[in-house]
mmCIF file of C-alpha atoms in Angstrom:
data_model
loop_
_atom_site.group_PDB
_atom_site.id
_atom_site.type_symbol
_atom_site.label_atom_id
_atom_site.label_comp_id
_atom_site.label_asym_id
_atom_site.label_seq_id
_atom_site.Cartn_x
_atom_site.Cartn_y
_atom_site.Cartn_z
ATOM 1 C CA MET A 5 79.608 93.450 85.218
ATOM 2 C CA GLY A 6 80.005 96.258 87.705
ATOM 3 C CA LYS A 7 83.035 98.121 88.876
ATOM 4 C CA ASP A 8 86.465 96.981 87.854
ATOM 5 C CA LYS A 9 88.352 95.184 90.594
ATOM 6 C CA ARG A 10 91.755 96.467 91.606
ATOM 7 C CA VAL A 11 94.630 94.227 92.591
ATOM 8 C CA MET A 12 98.025 95.228 93.917
ATOM 9 C CA VAL A 13 100.814 93.084 92.482
ATOM 10 C CA ARG A 14 104.514 93.116 93.338
ATOM 11 C CA PHE A 15 107.152 92.528 90.675
ATOM 12 C CA ASP A 16 110.872 92.082 91.038
ATOM 13 C CA GLU A 17 112.930 94.882 89.535
ATOM 14 C CA SER A 18 113.841 93.083 86.306
ATOM 15 C CA THR A 19 110.225 92.091 85.579
ATOM 16 C CA PHE A 20 109.034 95.623 86.300
ATOM 17 C CA MET A 21 111.689 97.077 84.011
ATOM 18 C CA ALA A 22 110.749 94.670 81.204
ATOM 19 C CA LEU A 23 107.035 95.455 81.544
ATOM 20 C CA ASN A 24 107.764 99.169 81.651
ATOM 21 C CA GLU A 25 109.927 98.909 78.522
ATOM 22 C CA VAL A 26 107.080 97.178 76.670
ATOM 23 C CA ALA A 27 104.687 99.935 77.773
ATOM 24 C CA ILE A 28 107.076 102.629 76.546
ATOM 25 C CA LYS A 29 107.594 100.886 73.187
ATOM 26 C CA MET A 30 103.830 100.467 72.764
ATOM 27 C CA LYS A 31 103.210 104.055 73.917
ATOM 28 C CA THR A 32 100.644 102.962 76.481
ATOM 29 C CA ASN A 33 100.195 102.690 80.236
ATOM 30 C CA LEU A 34 101.895 99.980 82.246
ATOM 31 C CA SER A 35 98.499 98.753 83.488
ATOM 32 C CA VAL A 36 97.359 98.189 79.889
ATOM 33 C CA VAL A 37 100.390 95.979 79.243
ATOM 34 C CA ILE A 38 99.855 93.983 82.435
ATOM 35 C CA ARG A 39 96.155 93.446 81.647
ATOM 36 C CA ALA A 40 97.031 92.345 78.097
ATOM 37 C CA PHE A 41 99.580 89.808 79.361
ATOM 38 C CA CYS A 42 97.068 88.499 81.915
ATOM 39 C CA ARG A 43 94.345 88.131 79.280
ATOM 40 C CA LYS A 44 96.770 86.324 76.957
ATOM 41 C CA GLN A 45 97.837 83.864 79.649
ATOM 42 C CA ILE A 46 94.233 83.210 80.680
ATOM 43 C CA SER A 47 93.209 82.580 77.068
ATOM 44 C CA ASP A 48 96.128 80.156 76.706
ATOM 45 C CA ILE A 49 94.873 77.996 79.599
ATOM 46 C CA THR A 50 91.126 78.072 78.862
ATOM 47 C CA ASP A 51 89.055 76.354 76.201
ATOM 48 C CA THR A 52 86.486 78.048 73.955
ATOM 49 C CA ASN A 53 83.833 77.686 76.687
ATOM 50 C CA GLY A 54 86.043 79.417 79.257
ATOM 51 C CA ASN A 55 86.829 76.242 81.200
ATOM 52 C CA LEU A 56 90.324 75.858 82.614
ATOM 53 C CA MET A 57 92.420 73.269 80.798
ATOM 54 C CA ILE A 58 94.807 72.832 83.719
ATOM 55 C CA HIS A 59 94.531 69.604 85.649
ATOM 56 C CA ASP A 60 95.967 69.229 89.153
ATOM 57 C CA LYS A 61 98.068 66.216 88.115
ATOM 58 C CA GLU A 62 99.828 68.251 85.410
ATOM 59 C CA ARG A 63 100.874 71.074 87.716
ATOM 60 C CA PRO A 64 103.848 70.676 90.030
ATOM 61 C CA GLU A 65 102.904 71.318 93.635
ATOM 62 C CA SER A 66 103.965 74.760 94.787
ATOM 63 C CA LYS A 67 105.945 75.316 97.970
ATOM 64 C CA GLN A 68 103.121 77.410 99.399
ATOM 65 C CA GLN A 69 100.526 74.711 98.723
ATOM 66 C CA SER A 70 102.693 71.969 100.223
ATOM 67 C CA ALA A 71 103.263 74.085 103.324
ATOM 68 C CA ILE A 72 99.507 74.350 103.773
ATOM 69 C CA ASP A 73 98.908 70.627 103.197
ATOM 70 C CA ASP A 74 101.621 69.546 105.661
ATOM 71 C CA SER A 75 99.784 70.933 108.702
#
């Protein structure tokens, strides 16, 4: 699949502290915990074929999306 892609993500202080606490308890790196949570969330919203099970009608419109659509 090639090189791993890197993404910079910002967390608020309480989220960062919670993630860091999980990493400490699991005796692993913070990045491992974040990747595990991401994989879990992705598996929760995809079917066995890897297709997203989220439909636009089921998701509330985000503020960012509505700001783009209002132009």
